[in-house]
N, CA, C and O atoms as a Tinker XYZ file with bonds, in Angstrom:
   172  protein
     1  N    -20.341000   13.352000   -2.695000    73     2
     2  CA   -19.550000   12.125000   -2.656000    64     1     3
     3  C    -20.055000   11.255000   -1.515000    63     2     4     5
     4  O    -20.206000   11.717000   -0.384000    81     3
     5  N    -20.307000   10.015000   -1.821000    73     3     6
     6  CA   -20.752000    9.058000   -0.812000    64     5     7
     7  C    -19.524000    8.497000   -0.116000    63     6     8     9
     8  O    -18.584000    8.051000   -0.774000    81     7
     9  N    -19.527000    8.518000    1.204000    73     7    10
    10  CA   -18.364000    8.089000    1.972000    64     9    11
    11  C    -18.163000    6.582000    1.923000    63    10    12    13
    12  O    -17.035000    6.122000    1.742000    81    11
    13  N    -19.219000    5.808000    2.077000    73    11    14
    14  CA   -19.086000    4.349000    2.148000    64    13    15
    15  C    -18.443000    3.769000    0.884000    63    14    16    17
    16  O    -17.502000    2.986000    1.014000    81    15
    17  N    -18.890000    4.104000   -0.323000    73    15    18
    18  CA   -18.218000    3.562000   -1.512000    64    17    19
    19  C    -16.747000    3.983000   -1.592000    63    18    20    21
    20  O    -15.900000    3.198000   -2.019000    81    19
    21  N    -16.447000    5.205000   -1.186000    73    19    22
    22  CA   -15.059000    5.671000   -1.214000    64    21    23
    23  C    -14.190000    4.863000   -0.266000    63    22    24    25
    24  O    -13.068000    4.491000   -0.609000    81    23
    25  N    -14.704000    4.593000    0.922000    73    23    26
    26  CA   -13.962000    3.808000    1.909000    64    25    27
    27  C    -13.820000    2.368000    1.433000    63    26    28    29
    28  O    -12.762000    1.765000    1.614000    81    27
    29  N    -14.842000    1.815000    0.839000    73    27    30
    30  CA   -14.767000    0.444000    0.335000    64    29    31
    31  C    -13.724000    0.328000   -0.772000    63    30    32    33
    32  O    -12.983000   -0.654000   -0.825000    81    31
    33  N    -13.661000    1.320000   -1.651000    73    31    34
    34  CA   -12.665000    1.304000   -2.716000    64    33    35
    35  C    -11.271000    1.425000   -2.117000    63    34    36    37
    36  O    -10.346000    0.748000   -2.566000    81    35
    37  N    -11.109000    2.270000   -1.119000    73    35    38
    38  CA    -9.816000    2.440000   -0.459000    64    37    39
    39  C     -9.403000    1.162000    0.255000    63    38    40    41
    40  O     -8.226000    0.801000    0.248000    81    39
    41  N    -10.353000    0.478000    0.868000    73    39    42
    42  CA   -10.050000   -0.784000    1.546000    64    41    43
    43  C     -9.508000   -1.813000    0.550000    63    42    44    45
    44  O     -8.535000   -2.508000    0.841000    81    43
    45  N    -10.127000   -1.905000   -0.598000    73    43    46
    46  CA    -9.674000   -2.834000   -1.633000    64    45    47
    47  C     -8.260000   -2.485000   -2.084000    63    46    48    49
    48  O     -7.414000   -3.367000   -2.233000    81    47
    49  N     -8.011000   -1.213000   -2.299000    73    47    50
    50  CA    -6.687000   -0.760000   -2.737000    64    49    51
    51  C     -5.626000   -1.029000   -1.664000    63    50    52    53
    52  O     -4.532000   -1.498000   -1.979000    81    51
    53  N     -5.943000   -0.737000   -0.410000    73    51    54
    54  CA    -4.992000   -0.959000    0.686000    64    53    55
    55  C     -4.703000   -2.446000    0.873000    63    54    56    57
    56  O     -3.578000   -2.818000    1.208000    81    55
    57  N     -5.690000   -3.289000    0.665000    73    55    58
    58  CA    -5.477000   -4.738000    0.759000    64    57    59
    59  C     -4.504000   -5.194000   -0.323000    63    58    60    61
    60  O     -3.637000   -6.031000   -0.070000    81    59
    61  N     -4.645000   -4.650000   -1.516000    73    59    62
    62  CA    -3.722000   -4.973000   -2.606000    64    61    63
    63  C     -2.309000   -4.532000   -2.252000    63    62    64    65
    64  O     -1.352000   -5.266000   -2.497000    81    63
    65  N     -2.168000   -3.337000   -1.673000    73    63    66
    66  CA    -0.841000   -2.841000   -1.255000    64    65    67
    67  C     -0.238000   -3.765000   -0.205000    63    66    68    69
    68  O      0.932000   -4.137000   -0.294000    81    67
    69  N     -1.039000   -4.134000    0.788000    73    67    70
    70  CA    -0.547000   -4.997000    1.872000    64    69    71
    71  C     -0.057000   -6.321000    1.312000    63    70    72    73
    72  O      1.007000   -6.807000    1.695000    81    71
    73  N     -0.826000   -6.901000    0.413000    73    71    74
    74  CA    -0.428000   -8.185000   -0.178000    64    73    75
    75  C      0.866000   -8.046000   -0.974000    63    74    76    77
    76  O      1.723000   -8.928000   -0.927000    81    75
    77  N      1.006000   -6.953000   -1.697000    73    75    78
    78  CA     2.243000   -6.714000   -2.450000    64    77    79
    79  C      3.436000   -6.604000   -1.498000    63    78    80    81
    80  O      4.477000   -7.219000   -1.735000    81    79
    81  N      3.291000   -5.827000   -0.428000    73    79    82
    82  CA     4.397000   -5.631000    0.512000    64    81    83
    83  C      4.762000   -6.926000    1.228000    63    82    84    85
    84  O      5.941000   -7.191000    1.461000    81    83
    85  N      3.778000   -7.724000    1.576000    73    83    86
    86  CA     4.055000   -8.995000    2.254000    64    85    87
    87  C      4.676000  -10.014000    1.300000    63    86    88    89
    88  O      5.434000  -10.881000    1.734000    81    87
    89  N      4.370000   -9.922000    0.031000    73    87    90
    90  CA     4.940000  -10.843000   -0.956000    64    89    91
    91  C      6.371000  -10.463000   -1.332000    63    90    92    93
    92  O      7.095000  -11.267000   -1.918000    81    91
    93  N      6.782000   -9.230000   -0.992000    73    91    94
    94  CA     8.114000   -8.725000   -1.343000    64    93    95
    95  C      8.801000   -8.139000   -0.111000    63    94    96    97
    96  O      9.069000   -6.939000   -0.075000    81    95
    97  N      9.094000   -8.968000    0.905000    73    95    98
    98  CA     9.677000   -8.442000    2.143000    64    97    99
    99  C     11.119000   -7.965000    1.939000    63    98   100   101
   100  O     11.837000   -8.451000    1.065000    81    99
   101  N     11.515000   -7.004000    2.770000    73    99   102
   102  CA    12.890000   -6.513000    2.762000    64   101   103
   103  C     13.408000   -6.532000    4.200000    63   102   104   105
   104  O     12.628000   -6.440000    5.148000    81   103
   105  N     14.714000   -6.652000    4.354000    73   103   106
   106  CA    15.322000   -6.700000    5.677000    64   105   107
   107  C     15.300000   -5.328000    6.339000    63   106   108   109
   108  O     15.246000   -4.298000    5.666000    81   107
   109  N     15.345000   -5.332000    7.677000    73   107   110
   110  CA    15.318000   -4.087000    8.435000    64   109   111
   111  C     16.391000   -3.106000    7.997000    63   110   112   113
   112  O     17.527000   -3.495000    7.725000    81   111
   113  N     16.030000   -1.850000    7.930000    73   111   114
   114  CA    16.893000   -0.746000    7.526000    64   113   115
   115  C     17.389000   -0.869000    6.081000    63   114   116   117
   116  O     18.322000   -0.172000    5.684000    81   115
   117  N     16.772000   -1.748000    5.303000    73   115   118
   118  CA    17.095000   -1.884000    3.882000    64   117   119
   119  C     15.797000   -1.934000    3.067000    63   118   120   121
   120  O     15.691000   -2.679000    2.092000    81   119
   121  N     14.832000   -1.141000    3.478000    73   119   122
   122  CA    13.504000   -1.151000    2.854000    64   121   123
   123  C     13.418000   -0.146000    1.710000    63   122   124   125
   124  O     12.503000    0.677000    1.680000    81   123
   125  N     14.343000   -0.203000    0.786000    73   123   126
   126  CA    14.391000    0.790000   -0.281000    64   125   127
   127  C     13.203000    0.671000   -1.233000    63   126   128   129
   128  O     12.580000    1.678000   -1.569000    81   127
   129  N     12.889000   -0.530000   -1.663000    73   127   130
   130  CA    11.754000   -0.719000   -2.573000    64   129   131
   131  C     10.434000   -0.462000   -1.853000    63   130   132   133
   132  O      9.502000    0.084000   -2.442000    81   131
   133  N     10.351000   -0.852000   -0.586000    73   131   134
   134  CA     9.141000   -0.593000    0.203000    64   133   135
   135  C      8.918000    0.903000    0.339000    63   134   136   137
   136  O      7.802000    1.384000    0.142000    81   135
   137  N      9.963000    1.639000    0.672000    73   135   138
   138  CA     9.851000    3.094000    0.812000    64   137   139
   139  C      9.431000    3.734000   -0.506000    63   138   140   141
   140  O      8.592000    4.634000   -0.524000    81   139
   141  N     10.010000    3.272000   -1.601000    73   139   142
   142  CA     9.659000    3.803000   -2.921000    64   141   143
   143  C      8.198000    3.490000   -3.252000    63   142   144   145
   144  O      7.475000    4.347000   -3.760000    81   143
   145  N      7.769000    2.266000   -2.964000    73   143   146
   146  CA     6.392000    1.845000   -3.231000    64   145   147
   147  C      5.405000    2.731000   -2.466000    63   146   148   149
   148  O      4.442000    3.240000   -3.040000    81   147
   149  N      5.653000    2.908000   -1.174000    73   147   150
   150  CA     4.749000    3.712000   -0.338000    64   149   151
   151  C      4.750000    5.167000   -0.798000    63   150   152   153
   152  O      3.687000    5.777000   -0.917000    81   151
   153  N      5.925000    5.727000   -1.057000    73   151   154
   154  CA     6.000000    7.119000   -1.508000    64   153   155
   155  C      5.236000    7.317000   -2.817000    63   154   156   157
   156  O      4.513000    8.301000   -2.970000    81   155
   157  N      5.391000    6.392000   -3.751000    73   155   158
   158  CA     4.669000    6.492000   -5.026000    64   157   159
   159  C      3.161000    6.431000   -4.826000    63   158   160   161
   160  O      2.416000    7.162000   -5.478000    81   159
   161  N      2.715000    5.569000   -3.933000    73   159   162
   162  CA     1.274000    5.416000   -3.703000    64   161   163
   163  C      0.681000    6.630000   -2.997000    63   162   164   165
   164  O     -0.485000    6.959000   -3.214000    81   163
   165  N      1.459000    7.295000   -2.163000    73   163   166
   166  CA     0.943000    8.432000   -1.405000    64   165   167
   167  C      0.996000    9.745000   -2.183000    63   166   168   169
   168  O      0.480000   10.761000   -1.716000    81   167
   169  N      1.606000    9.733000   -3.347000    73   167   170
   170  CA     1.660000   10.964000   -4.169000    64   169   171
   171  C      0.372000   11.188000   -4.893000    63   170   172
   172  O      0.239000   12.168000   -5.626000    81   171
């Protein structure tokens, strides 16, 4: 497995996640959808 292509693909995916989270902000201590989104992505 080549590391550079794997990291580049991960960078693209993480950028998409960041944009999604910033486009759908939640108030402090009420991050239910954010928590669900992150948990789903990390599974």
